[in-house]
mmCIF file of C-alpha atoms in Angstrom:
data_model
loop_
_atom_site.group_PDB
_atom_site.id
_atom_site.type_symbol
_atom_site.label_atom_id
_atom_site.label_comp_id
_atom_site.label_asym_id
_atom_site.label_seq_id
_atom_site.Cartn_x
_atom_site.Cartn_y
_atom_site.Cartn_z
ATOM 1 C CA MET A 1 -0.013 0.039 0.055
ATOM 2 C CA ILE A 2 1.164 3.408 -0.812
ATOM 3 C CA GLU A 3 0.601 6.245 1.512
ATOM 4 C CA ASP A 4 -0.048 9.962 0.284
ATOM 5 C CA ARG A 5 3.065 10.906 2.154
ATOM 6 C CA HIS A 6 5.091 8.372 0.341
ATOM 7 C CA ILE A 7 3.887 9.829 -3.071
ATOM 8 C CA ASP A 8 4.820 13.328 -1.916
ATOM 9 C CA LEU A 9 8.214 12.072 -0.868
ATOM 10 C CA ILE A 10 8.681 10.508 -4.628
ATOM 11 C CA HIS A 11 7.587 13.550 -6.157
ATOM 12 C CA ALA A 12 9.881 15.825 -3.955
ATOM 13 C CA GLU A 13 12.668 13.562 -4.376
ATOM 14 C CA LEU A 14 12.641 13.843 -8.173
ATOM 15 C CA ASP A 15 11.782 17.537 -8.016
ATOM 16 C CA GLY A 16 15.203 17.904 -6.092
ATOM 17 C CA GLU A 17 13.328 19.342 -2.999
ATOM 18 C CA LEU A 18 13.949 16.466 -0.353
ATOM 19 C CA THR A 19 15.425 17.479 3.050
ATOM 20 C CA SER A 20 18.084 14.968 4.302
ATOM 21 C CA GLU A 21 15.444 13.698 7.057
ATOM 22 C CA GLN A 22 13.153 13.152 4.146
ATOM 23 C CA ARG A 23 15.650 11.528 1.924
ATOM 24 C CA ALA A 24 16.445 9.025 4.916
ATOM 25 C CA GLU A 25 12.662 8.387 5.271
ATOM 26 C CA LEU A 26 12.113 7.694 1.462
ATOM 27 C CA SER A 27 15.353 5.339 1.275
ATOM 28 C CA ARG A 28 13.673 3.214 4.042
ATOM 29 C CA VAL A 29 10.329 3.276 2.407
ATOM 30 C CA LEU A 30 11.838 2.324 -0.877
ATOM 31 C CA LEU A 31 13.459 -0.628 0.511
ATOM 32 C CA ALA A 32 10.499 -1.926 2.368
ATOM 33 C CA ASN A 33 7.721 -1.293 -0.140
ATOM 34 C CA PRO A 34 8.000 -2.504 -3.794
ATOM 35 C CA GLU A 35 4.902 -0.623 -4.681
ATOM 36 C CA VAL A 36 6.436 2.552 -3.757
ATOM 37 C CA ARG A 37 9.504 1.666 -5.821
ATOM 38 C CA ALA A 38 7.251 0.830 -8.895
ATOM 39 C CA ARG A 39 5.552 4.122 -8.567
ATOM 40 C CA ARG A 40 8.759 6.022 -8.336
ATOM 41 C CA ASP A 41 10.063 4.245 -11.575
ATOM 42 C CA GLU A 42 6.913 5.120 -13.235
ATOM 43 C CA LEU A 43 7.070 8.740 -12.315
ATOM 44 C CA ASN A 44 10.810 8.778 -13.165
ATOM 45 C CA ARG A 45 9.920 7.603 -16.787
ATOM 46 C CA LEU A 46 7.461 10.664 -16.910
ATOM 47 C CA PHE A 47 10.278 12.953 -15.901
ATOM 48 C CA GLY A 48 12.541 11.473 -18.576
ATOM 49 C CA VAL A 49 9.847 11.876 -21.367
ATOM 50 C CA LEU A 50 9.510 15.486 -20.512
ATOM 51 C CA ALA A 51 12.909 16.228 -20.176
ATOM 52 C CA LYS A 52 13.500 14.949 -23.861
ATOM 53 C CA VAL A 53 11.021 17.731 -25.200
ATOM 54 C CA ALA A 54 13.410 20.084 -26.850
ATOM 55 C CA SER A 55 13.572 23.715 -25.968
ATOM 56 C CA VAL A 56 12.493 25.839 -29.244
ATOM 57 C CA GLU A 57 14.454 28.646 -30.426
ATOM 58 C CA PRO A 58 12.211 31.675 -30.517
ATOM 59 C CA PRO A 59 11.377 33.482 -33.710
ATOM 60 C CA HIS A 60 14.376 35.498 -34.800
ATOM 61 C CA ASP A 61 12.356 38.814 -35.040
ATOM 62 C CA LEU A 62 10.747 38.582 -31.690
ATOM 63 C CA ALA A 63 13.227 40.469 -29.830
ATOM 64 C CA THR A 64 13.516 43.000 -32.766
ATOM 65 C CA SER A 65 9.779 43.650 -32.684
ATOM 66 C CA VAL A 66 9.522 44.220 -29.146
ATOM 67 C CA LEU A 67 12.553 46.656 -29.181
ATOM 68 C CA GLN A 68 11.063 48.489 -31.939
ATOM 69 C CA ALA A 69 7.591 48.636 -29.945
ATOM 70 C CA VAL A 70 9.277 50.349 -27.069
ATOM 71 C CA GLY A 71 11.293 52.640 -29.268
ATOM 72 C CA LEU A 72 14.634 50.738 -29.175
ATOM 73 C CA GLU A 73 16.171 49.885 -32.256
ATOM 74 C CA ALA A 74 17.352 46.417 -32.552
ATOM 75 C CA LYS A 75 19.944 46.559 -35.316
ATOM 76 C CA ALA A 76 22.162 43.859 -33.583
ATOM 77 C CA THR A 77 19.834 41.269 -34.935
ATOM 78 C CA ARG A 78 20.471 42.186 -38.296
ATOM 79 C CA ASP A 79 24.185 42.152 -37.970
ATOM 80 C CA PRO A 80 26.726 39.415 -38.405
ATOM 81 C CA ALA A 81 28.081 39.632 -34.994
ATOM 82 C CA ALA A 82 24.506 39.091 -33.646
ATOM 83 C CA ARG A 83 23.743 36.275 -35.850
ATOM 84 C CA ALA A 84 26.894 34.503 -34.253
ATOM 85 C CA GLY A 85 25.367 34.812 -31.019
ATOM 86 C CA PHE A 86 26.130 38.310 -29.888
ATOM 87 C CA ARG A 87 23.658 39.789 -27.378
ATOM 88 C CA GLY A 88 24.717 43.346 -27.143
ATOM 89 C CA THR A 89 23.604 46.620 -25.864
ATOM 90 C CA ALA A 90 26.241 48.796 -27.277
ATOM 91 C CA TRP A 91 26.508 48.107 -30.794
ATOM 92 C CA TYR A 92 24.090 50.645 -31.828
ATOM 93 C CA THR A 93 24.325 53.073 -28.944
ATOM 94 C CA PRO A 94 25.321 56.215 -30.651
ATOM 95 C CA THR A 95 27.346 57.807 -27.942
ATOM 96 C CA LEU A 96 29.464 54.699 -27.800
ATOM 97 C CA LEU A 97 30.121 54.444 -31.503
ATOM 98 C CA ARG A 98 31.854 57.701 -32.076
ATOM 99 C CA TYR A 99 35.166 56.858 -33.775
ATOM 100 C CA ALA A 100 36.331 53.469 -33.863
ATOM 101 C CA ALA A 101 36.036 50.139 -35.034
ATOM 102 C CA VAL A 102 38.334 47.114 -34.537
ATOM 103 C CA PHE A 103 38.778 44.604 -37.381
ATOM 104 C CA VAL A 104 39.016 41.153 -36.023
ATOM 105 C CA GLY A 105 41.099 38.881 -38.366
ATOM 106 C CA GLY A 106 42.679 35.652 -36.839
ATOM 107 C CA LEU A 107 42.534 36.178 -33.095
ATOM 108 C CA LEU A 108 43.224 39.929 -33.702
ATOM 109 C CA ALA A 109 46.676 39.593 -35.237
ATOM 110 C CA SER A 110 45.927 42.841 -36.667
ATOM 111 C CA ALA A 111 43.882 45.328 -34.956
ATOM 112 C CA ALA A 112 42.928 48.043 -37.266
ATOM 113 C CA VAL A 113 41.307 51.279 -36.512
ATOM 114 C CA LEU A 114 39.169 53.101 -39.026
ATOM 115 C CA GLN A 115 37.657 56.452 -38.991
ATOM 116 C CA LEU A 116 33.796 56.032 -39.485
ATOM 117 C CA GLY A 117 33.075 59.749 -39.161
ATOM 118 C CA SER A 118 29.804 58.788 -37.487
ATOM 119 C CA ARG A 119 29.979 60.970 -34.408
ATOM 120 C CA GLY A 120 26.489 61.738 -33.137
ATOM 121 C CA GLY A 121 25.070 59.607 -35.758
ATOM 122 C CA SER A 122 22.038 57.663 -34.460
ATOM 123 C CA HIS A 123 22.491 54.626 -36.483
ATOM 124 C CA LEU A 124 25.497 52.622 -37.490
ATOM 125 C CA ASP A 125 25.534 49.383 -39.317
ATOM 126 C CA VAL A 126 27.679 47.011 -37.161
ATOM 127 C CA SER A 127 28.835 45.107 -40.361
ATOM 128 C CA GLN A 128 31.126 48.092 -40.554
ATOM 129 C CA LEU A 129 32.539 47.063 -37.170
ATOM 130 C CA VAL A 130 33.245 43.519 -37.937
ATOM 131 C CA GLY A 131 34.254 42.044 -41.220
ATOM 132 C CA THR A 132 35.831 43.479 -44.373
ATOM 133 C CA ILE A 133 37.352 46.941 -44.092
ATOM 134 C CA GLY A 134 38.730 47.310 -47.574
ATOM 135 C CA GLY A 135 38.873 50.767 -48.615
ATOM 136 C CA HIS A 136 39.748 52.133 -45.041
ATOM 137 C CA ASP A 137 42.843 53.350 -43.648
ATOM 138 C CA LEU A 138 44.515 50.937 -41.410
ATOM 139 C CA ALA A 139 46.340 51.819 -38.264
ATOM 140 C CA ALA A 140 49.042 49.644 -36.644
ATOM 141 C CA PRO A 141 48.062 46.747 -34.534
ATOM 142 C CA GLU A 142 47.823 47.601 -30.674
ATOM 143 C CA ALA A 143 48.494 45.480 -27.915
ATOM 144 C CA PRO A 144 45.799 44.677 -25.577
ATOM 145 C CA ILE A 145 45.590 46.755 -22.192
ATOM 146 C CA ASP A 146 44.667 43.525 -20.354
ATOM 147 C CA ARG A 147 44.058 39.866 -21.325
ATOM 148 C CA ILE A 148 42.567 36.871 -19.764
ATOM 149 C CA GLU A 149 43.247 33.313 -20.919
ATOM 150 C CA LEU A 150 40.216 30.912 -20.078
ATOM 151 C CA ASP A 151 40.828 27.224 -20.087
ATOM 152 C CA LEU A 152 37.603 25.738 -18.413
ATOM 153 C CA ALA A 153 35.933 22.513 -19.084
ATOM 154 C CA GLN A 154 33.002 24.488 -20.627
ATOM 155 C CA VAL A 155 34.765 27.099 -22.519
ATOM 156 C CA SER A 156 38.326 28.244 -23.509
ATOM 157 C CA GLY A 157 39.909 31.246 -25.202
ATOM 158 C CA SER A 158 40.742 34.601 -24.390
ATOM 159 C CA ALA A 159 39.205 38.030 -23.458
ATOM 160 C CA SER A 160 41.132 41.156 -23.990
ATOM 161 C CA SER A 161 40.641 44.917 -23.502
ATOM 162 C CA TYR A 162 41.624 47.785 -25.838
ATOM 163 C CA VAL A 163 41.322 51.477 -25.877
ATOM 164 C CA VAL A 164 41.062 52.577 -29.722
ATOM 165 C CA GLU A 165 40.794 56.163 -30.331
ATOM 166 C CA SER A 166 39.368 56.654 -26.772
ATOM 167 C CA VAL A 167 36.875 54.031 -26.876
ATOM 168 C CA VAL A 168 37.192 50.830 -24.725
ATOM 169 C CA VAL A 169 36.792 47.761 -26.643
ATOM 170 C CA LEU A 170 36.415 44.078 -25.233
ATOM 171 C CA GLU A 171 37.516 41.477 -27.654
ATOM 172 C CA LEU A 172 36.515 37.936 -26.907
ATOM 173 C CA ALA A 173 37.709 34.776 -28.844
ATOM 174 C CA LEU A 174 35.888 31.960 -27.188
ATOM 175 C CA SER A 175 35.065 28.299 -28.026
ATOM 176 C CA ALA A 176 32.329 26.853 -26.059
ATOM 177 C CA ARG A 177 32.192 23.034 -25.392
ATOM 178 C CA GLN A 178 28.802 23.423 -23.951
ATOM 179 C CA PRO A 179 26.213 26.420 -24.132
ATOM 180 C CA VAL A 180 27.491 29.317 -22.068
ATOM 181 C CA GLU A 181 26.276 32.802 -21.235
ATOM 182 C CA VAL A 182 28.730 35.564 -21.012
ATOM 183 C CA VAL A 183 28.015 38.955 -19.240
ATOM 184 C CA ALA A 184 30.560 41.890 -19.439
ATOM 185 C CA VAL A 185 29.835 45.011 -17.349
ATOM 186 C CA GLN A 186 31.547 48.192 -17.453
ATOM 187 C CA GLY A 187 30.370 51.116 -15.284
ATOM 188 C CA ASP A 188 26.675 51.489 -15.979
ATOM 189 C CA ARG A 189 26.641 49.516 -19.188
ATOM 190 C CA SER A 190 26.477 45.835 -19.617
ATOM 191 C CA VAL A 191 26.120 43.154 -22.256
ATOM 192 C CA SER A 192 25.246 39.513 -22.298
ATOM 193 C CA PHE A 193 25.347 37.029 -24.942
ATOM 194 C CA ARG A 194 24.947 33.094 -25.319
ATOM 195 C CA LEU A 195 27.600 31.070 -26.930
ATOM 196 C CA ALA A 196 26.481 27.814 -28.324
ATOM 197 C CA ALA A 197 28.596 24.603 -28.059
ATOM 198 C CA ARG A 198 30.529 24.330 -31.293
ATOM 199 C CA LEU A 199 33.100 21.517 -30.809
ATOM 200 C CA GLY A 200 36.390 21.501 -32.756
ATOM 201 C CA GLU A 201 35.617 24.975 -34.646
ATOM 202 C CA ALA A 202 37.632 28.131 -34.341
ATOM 203 C CA PRO A 203 36.664 30.345 -31.525
ATOM 204 C CA GLU A 204 33.911 32.815 -32.167
ATOM 205 C CA GLN A 205 35.343 36.196 -32.205
ATOM 206 C CA LEU A 206 33.243 39.148 -30.931
ATOM 207 C CA LEU A 207 33.801 42.778 -30.029
ATOM 208 C CA TRP A 208 31.925 44.920 -27.618
ATOM 209 C CA VAL A 209 32.385 48.644 -27.740
ATOM 210 C CA ALA A 210 32.103 48.931 -23.972
ATOM 211 C CA GLY A 211 32.552 52.670 -23.194
ATOM 212 C CA ASP A 212 34.180 55.948 -23.975
ATOM 213 C CA ALA A 213 37.012 57.819 -22.554
ATOM 214 C CA GLY A 214 34.998 58.753 -19.570
ATOM 215 C CA ALA A 215 34.640 55.056 -18.463
ATOM 216 C CA ARG A 216 38.238 54.293 -19.281
ATOM 217 C CA GLU A 217 39.413 53.778 -15.610
ATOM 218 C CA LEU A 218 36.519 51.357 -14.924
ATOM 219 C CA ALA A 219 37.459 47.676 -15.416
ATOM 220 C CA ILE A 220 35.173 45.309 -17.354
ATOM 221 C CA GLU A 221 33.846 42.970 -15.070
ATOM 222 C CA LEU A 222 33.481 39.573 -16.857
ATOM 223 C CA LYS A 223 31.204 36.714 -15.973
ATOM 224 C CA ILE A 224 30.601 33.250 -17.459
ATOM 225 C CA PHE A 225 27.548 31.207 -16.528
ATOM 226 C CA GLY A 226 26.998 27.589 -17.649
ATOM 227 C CA SER A 227 23.465 26.080 -16.581
ATOM 228 C CA GLY A 228 22.876 28.713 -14.278
ATOM 229 C CA THR A 229 26.117 28.209 -12.417
ATOM 230 C CA LEU A 230 29.003 30.922 -12.264
ATOM 231 C CA LEU A 231 31.912 29.445 -14.102
ATOM 232 C CA TYR A 232 34.232 32.241 -14.117
ATOM 233 C CA GLU A 233 34.409 35.835 -12.763
ATOM 234 C CA GLY A 234 37.195 38.089 -13.561
ATOM 235 C CA ALA A 235 38.187 41.725 -14.358
ATOM 236 C CA LEU A 236 40.108 43.233 -17.361
ATOM 237 C CA GLU A 237 41.761 46.598 -16.847
ATOM 238 C CA THR A 238 41.121 49.355 -19.181
ATOM 239 C CA PHE A 239 43.597 51.707 -18.095
ATOM 240 C CA GLN A 240 47.348 51.401 -18.363
ATOM 241 C CA ALA A 241 49.225 53.230 -15.665
ATOM 242 C CA LYS A 242 52.026 55.247 -16.800
ATOM 243 C CA MET B 1 24.590 34.854 -9.188
ATOM 244 C CA VAL B 2 21.884 35.158 -11.958
ATOM 245 C CA GLU B 3 19.551 36.885 -9.728
ATOM 246 C CA ASP B 4 22.421 39.326 -9.006
ATOM 247 C CA VAL B 5 22.806 40.028 -12.756
ATOM 248 C CA ASP B 6 18.855 40.349 -13.231
ATOM 249 C CA ALA B 7 18.602 42.754 -10.421
ATOM 250 C CA ASP B 8 21.635 44.851 -11.713
ATOM 251 C CA LEU B 9 19.930 45.102 -15.150
ATOM 252 C CA VAL B 10 16.586 45.989 -13.803
ATOM 253 C CA ARG B 11 18.323 48.815 -11.620
ATOM 254 C CA ARG B 12 20.054 50.077 -14.993
ATOM 255 C CA CYS B 13 16.873 49.918 -16.787
ATOM 256 C CA ARG B 14 15.275 52.024 -14.043
ATOM 257 C CA ASN B 15 18.063 54.472 -14.049
ATOM 258 C CA GLY B 16 17.509 55.059 -17.634
ATOM 259 C CA ASP B 17 19.962 52.539 -19.286
ATOM 260 C CA ARG B 18 17.700 51.408 -22.176
ATOM 261 C CA GLY B 19 20.107 49.082 -23.450
ATOM 262 C CA ALA B 20 19.869 46.983 -20.201
ATOM 263 C CA PHE B 21 16.359 46.140 -21.193
ATOM 264 C CA GLU B 22 17.640 44.564 -24.342
ATOM 265 C CA VAL B 23 19.885 42.500 -22.307
ATOM 266 C CA LEU B 24 16.905 41.321 -20.194
ATOM 267 C CA LEU B 25 14.818 40.739 -23.133
ATOM 268 C CA ARG B 26 17.646 38.454 -24.743
ATOM 269 C CA ARG B 27 18.095 36.737 -21.224
ATOM 270 C CA TYR B 28 14.443 35.732 -21.203
ATOM 271 C CA GLU B 29 13.169 35.626 -24.846
ATOM 272 C CA ARG B 30 13.639 31.901 -24.940
ATOM 273 C CA PRO B 31 12.067 30.803 -21.606
ATOM 274 C CA VAL B 32 9.111 32.969 -22.022
ATOM 275 C CA TYR B 33 8.411 32.037 -25.702
ATOM 276 C CA ASN B 34 8.789 28.292 -24.749
ATOM 277 C CA ALA B 35 6.440 28.527 -21.862
ATOM 278 C CA ALA B 36 3.980 30.516 -24.145
ATOM 279 C CA LEU B 37 4.379 27.867 -26.784
ATOM 280 C CA ARG B 38 3.708 24.993 -24.201
ATOM 281 C CA MET B 39 0.796 26.579 -23.010
ATOM 282 C CA LEU B 40 -0.746 27.393 -26.413
ATOM 283 C CA ARG B 41 0.901 25.047 -28.850
ATOM 284 C CA ASN B 42 0.416 27.617 -31.599
ATOM 285 C CA PRO B 43 3.939 29.355 -32.547
ATOM 286 C CA GLU B 44 2.170 32.398 -33.794
ATOM 287 C CA ASP B 45 0.079 32.887 -30.568
ATOM 288 C CA ALA B 46 3.194 32.011 -28.545
ATOM 289 C CA LYS B 47 5.014 34.712 -30.364
ATOM 290 C CA ASP B 48 2.136 37.375 -29.969
ATOM 291 C CA VAL B 49 1.794 36.448 -26.103
ATOM 292 C CA SER B 50 5.670 36.699 -25.649
ATOM 293 C CA GLN B 51 5.770 40.253 -27.285
ATOM 294 C CA THR B 52 3.018 41.301 -24.913
ATOM 295 C CA VAL B 53 4.912 39.954 -21.940
ATOM 296 C CA PHE B 54 7.943 41.828 -22.756
ATOM 297 C CA LEU B 55 6.008 44.946 -23.565
ATOM 298 C CA LYS B 56 4.017 44.832 -20.224
ATOM 299 C CA ALA B 57 7.422 44.337 -18.558
ATOM 300 C CA TYR B 58 8.790 47.314 -20.208
ATOM 301 C CA GLU B 59 5.789 49.432 -19.292
ATOM 302 C CA HIS B 60 5.574 48.307 -15.651
ATOM 303 C CA LEU B 61 9.197 47.865 -14.801
ATOM 304 C CA ALA B 62 8.854 50.714 -12.241
ATOM 305 C CA GLU B 63 6.073 48.511 -10.317
ATOM 306 C CA TYR B 64 8.346 45.520 -10.105
ATOM 307 C CA ASP B 65 9.273 44.853 -6.403
ATOM 308 C CA PRO B 66 12.907 43.980 -6.226
ATOM 309 C CA LYS B 67 12.292 41.862 -3.221
ATOM 310 C CA TYR B 68 10.859 39.140 -5.861
ATOM 311 C CA ARG B 69 13.118 37.580 -8.187
ATOM 312 C CA PHE B 70 12.956 39.136 -11.613
ATOM 313 C CA TYR B 71 12.341 35.756 -13.267
ATOM 314 C CA SER B 72 9.385 35.220 -11.036
ATOM 315 C CA TRP B 73 7.810 38.301 -12.177
ATOM 316 C CA ILE B 74 8.278 37.791 -15.796
ATOM 317 C CA TYR B 75 7.261 34.215 -15.649
ATOM 318 C CA ARG B 76 4.015 35.314 -13.950
ATOM 319 C CA ILE B 77 3.404 37.979 -16.685
ATOM 320 C CA ALA B 78 4.041 35.108 -19.175
ATOM 321 C CA VAL B 79 1.658 32.640 -17.333
ATOM 322 C CA ASN B 80 -1.132 35.470 -16.970
ATOM 323 C CA GLU B 81 -0.812 36.315 -20.687
ATOM 324 C CA SER B 82 -0.748 32.761 -21.998
ATOM 325 C CA LEU B 83 -3.955 31.982 -19.951
ATOM 326 C CA ASN B 84 -5.534 35.188 -21.483
ATOM 327 C CA GLY B 85 -4.469 33.907 -24.826
ATOM 328 C CA LEU B 86 -5.992 30.671 -24.299
ATOM 329 C CA ASN B 87 -9.348 32.445 -23.140
ATOM 330 C CA ARG B 88 -9.085 34.552 -26.358
ATOM 331 C CA ARG B 89 -8.758 31.831 -28.586
ATOM 332 C CA HIS B 90 -11.551 29.739 -26.846
ATOM 333 C CA ARG B 91 -13.855 32.654 -27.260
ATOM 334 C CA LEU B 92 -13.001 33.171 -30.995
ATOM 335 C CA ASP B 93 -13.080 29.417 -31.628
ATOM 336 C CA PRO B 94 -15.076 27.429 -29.203
ATOM 337 C CA VAL B 95 -14.668 24.269 -31.348
ATOM 338 C CA ASP B 96 -11.862 22.130 -29.575
ATOM 339 C CA GLU B 97 -8.894 22.386 -31.603
ATOM 340 C CA GLU B 98 -6.978 20.154 -29.285
ATOM 341 C CA THR B 99 -8.258 16.943 -30.474
ATOM 342 C CA THR B 100 -5.475 16.281 -33.068
ATOM 343 C CA ASP B 101 -4.573 12.537 -32.891
ATOM 344 C CA GLU B 102 -1.097 12.495 -31.832
ATOM 345 C CA ARG B 103 -0.670 8.672 -31.741
ATOM 346 C CA PRO B 104 1.941 7.210 -33.884
ATOM 347 C CA GLY B 105 1.005 5.025 -36.739
ATOM 348 C CA PRO B 106 1.033 1.071 -36.180
ATOM 349 C CA ASP B 107 4.617 0.767 -37.178
ATOM 350 C CA GLN B 108 6.038 4.044 -36.091
ATOM 351 C CA LEU B 109 8.498 4.375 -33.420
ATOM 352 C CA PHE B 110 8.693 7.484 -31.240
ATOM 353 C CA GLY B 111 11.300 9.737 -32.467
ATOM 354 C CA ASP B 112 12.098 13.075 -30.752
ATOM 355 C CA GLU B 113 9.693 14.948 -32.756
ATOM 356 C CA GLN B 114 6.850 12.623 -32.445
ATOM 357 C CA ARG B 115 7.564 12.514 -28.813
ATOM 358 C CA SER B 116 7.354 16.244 -28.565
ATOM 359 C CA ARG B 117 4.120 16.358 -30.450
ATOM 360 C CA CYS B 118 2.710 13.802 -28.288
ATOM 361 C CA VAL B 119 3.737 15.511 -25.218
ATOM 362 C CA GLN B 120 2.379 18.754 -26.538
ATOM 363 C CA GLY B 121 -0.855 17.210 -27.495
ATOM 364 C CA ALA B 122 -1.342 15.586 -23.903
ATOM 365 C CA LEU B 123 -0.487 18.799 -22.456
ATOM 366 C CA MET B 124 -3.282 20.394 -24.392
ATOM 367 C CA CYS B 125 -5.609 17.824 -23.054
ATOM 368 C CA ILE B 126 -5.248 18.743 -19.460
ATOM 369 C CA LYS B 127 -6.788 21.823 -17.719
ATOM 370 C CA PRO B 128 -4.667 25.040 -18.174
ATOM 371 C CA GLU B 129 -4.088 25.271 -14.426
ATOM 372 C CA TYR B 130 -2.385 21.879 -14.534
ATOM 373 C CA ARG B 131 -0.673 22.652 -17.920
ATOM 374 C CA THR B 132 0.851 25.830 -16.091
ATOM 375 C CA VAL B 133 2.312 23.860 -13.091
ATOM 376 C CA ILE B 134 3.805 21.280 -15.603
ATOM 377 C CA VAL B 135 5.252 24.085 -17.679
ATOM 378 C CA LEU B 136 6.755 26.048 -14.916
ATOM 379 C CA LYS B 137 8.328 22.903 -13.338
ATOM 380 C CA HIS B 138 9.471 21.010 -16.301
ATOM 381 C CA PHE B 139 10.112 23.454 -18.965
ATOM 382 C CA LEU B 140 11.222 26.586 -16.835
ATOM 383 C CA GLY B 141 12.667 24.556 -14.183
ATOM 384 C CA CYS B 142 11.027 26.490 -11.385
ATOM 385 C CA SER B 143 11.044 25.102 -7.733
ATOM 386 C CA TYR B 144 8.106 24.790 -5.514
ATOM 387 C CA HIS B 145 8.943 28.169 -4.033
ATOM 388 C CA ASP B 146 9.316 29.928 -7.332
ATOM 389 C CA MET B 147 5.985 28.286 -8.398
ATOM 390 C CA SER B 148 4.186 29.434 -5.352
ATOM 391 C CA GLU B 149 5.660 33.265 -5.846
ATOM 392 C CA ILE B 150 4.795 32.975 -9.481
ATOM 393 C CA LEU B 151 1.230 31.720 -9.016
ATOM 394 C CA GLN B 152 0.593 33.477 -5.790
ATOM 395 C CA LEU B 153 -0.346 30.274 -4.136
ATOM 396 C CA PRO B 154 0.778 28.545 -0.928
ATOM 397 C CA GLU B 155 3.542 25.831 -1.709
ATOM 398 C CA LYS B 156 1.172 23.209 -0.528
ATOM 399 C CA THR B 157 -1.315 23.995 -3.253
ATOM 400 C CA VAL B 158 1.274 24.255 -5.873
ATOM 401 C CA LYS B 159 2.545 20.659 -4.876
ATOM 402 C CA SER B 160 -0.793 19.191 -4.747
ATOM 403 C CA ARG B 161 -1.575 20.718 -8.171
ATOM 404 C CA LEU B 162 1.567 19.590 -9.643
ATOM 405 C CA PHE B 163 1.319 15.866 -8.489
ATOM 406 C CA THR B 164 -2.268 15.954 -9.956
ATOM 407 C CA ALA B 165 -1.145 17.330 -13.086
ATOM 408 C CA ARG B 166 1.596 14.718 -13.461
ATOM 409 C CA GLN B 167 -0.921 11.990 -13.046
ATOM 410 C CA LEU B 168 -3.345 13.471 -15.576
ATOM 411 C CA LEU B 169 -0.493 14.032 -18.082
ATOM 412 C CA LYS B 170 0.796 10.470 -17.615
ATOM 413 C CA GLU B 171 -2.812 9.111 -18.302
ATOM 414 C CA GLU B 172 -2.836 11.420 -21.442
ATOM 415 C CA LEU B 173 0.359 10.087 -22.783
ATOM 416 C CA LEU B 174 -0.786 6.527 -22.233
ATOM 417 C CA ASP B 175 -3.982 7.188 -23.986
ATOM 418 C CA LYS B 176 -1.855 8.677 -26.818
ATOM 419 C CA GLY B 177 0.044 5.660 -27.230
ATOM 420 C CA MET B 178 3.143 6.342 -25.235
ATOM 421 C CA THR B 179 3.591 3.284 -23.127
ATOM 422 C CA SER B 180 6.609 4.142 -21.390
ATOM 423 C CA PRO B 181 5.306 6.916 -18.966
#
């Protein structure tokens, strides 16, 4: 015979909500009562079926339509960097996109600066920031101000901070072995994006135009989450002491 | 930690950092859309509901009480809007649209897609109040406490509803030819 309390314990166990005393009680009941064991197996199978229902990718224009409706342009979703998984706030923020872009080509082997001449412009296509820069003047490569090398089980690669023409830029080159969420914060600005697991592929290279000269002395805080757990927390300097 | 990030983003939004709203939107578009989809089944309806959820969140962010977790707040909006969506649909089309035969053919094995369709079909056969707790627990990963906060019900009621919902869902799955649950 199964008591209601036993059923409650089985559900609570599979829901991960048992106290240690309840766990001990359930263990005793499971040992003694085959009916309870059978009921638990049955419930466990239901959990298994539900766990196999895959999460669905939201429509690609969902976020864009919401942002447009509230008066925020959603250019990021149209951009190559966004399609690669970038979840940015600053790509299209006019005050941040005043001068510079950095061309990422092969782990930033050559950091190039180009004058976009868009100071005060309200919209800037991010495709100008990442990708081909043919036709623009190139500046000399710059060394990062700070750099973090990551070699975690879930994600590896590097994060580097630059100041390009008074603009603070965070460059990430990351390979995820399982889905991770990256959050970067500098002062009152933040960005968050997800990286899908891409085994055996080259690192995904992403840029965030973090802040302007006024924010230069603020470090960029970097956090990486996997399955809701903090995997990494660190900070990148954005100011080089003379 | 995730809660800290959310709290920080909400604070930034309230202080006028409009970009922080986009970050919140990107963080929650997937769970909100999936919750709506599981509640409503129809992807277009789920998209409409998700849009409404985020617009309401944006409009009412000033009313959000930071003593609660942000995800509880936005999931509550998602649940309420999904239930409203179901009511609207029922008023517009009272014919039961949820009677699609989800059973596999005689020789058809359950693949992932078939299984998902079958589970979705079974979900649509149980009452929305039961579907809600299944969605919150199994598709959004909420704890009893979270669900109690979202549904504004005592934990005891949440648990009882969840246990009943599982029993009903299991019966529906069996009825649809899934022998394993």
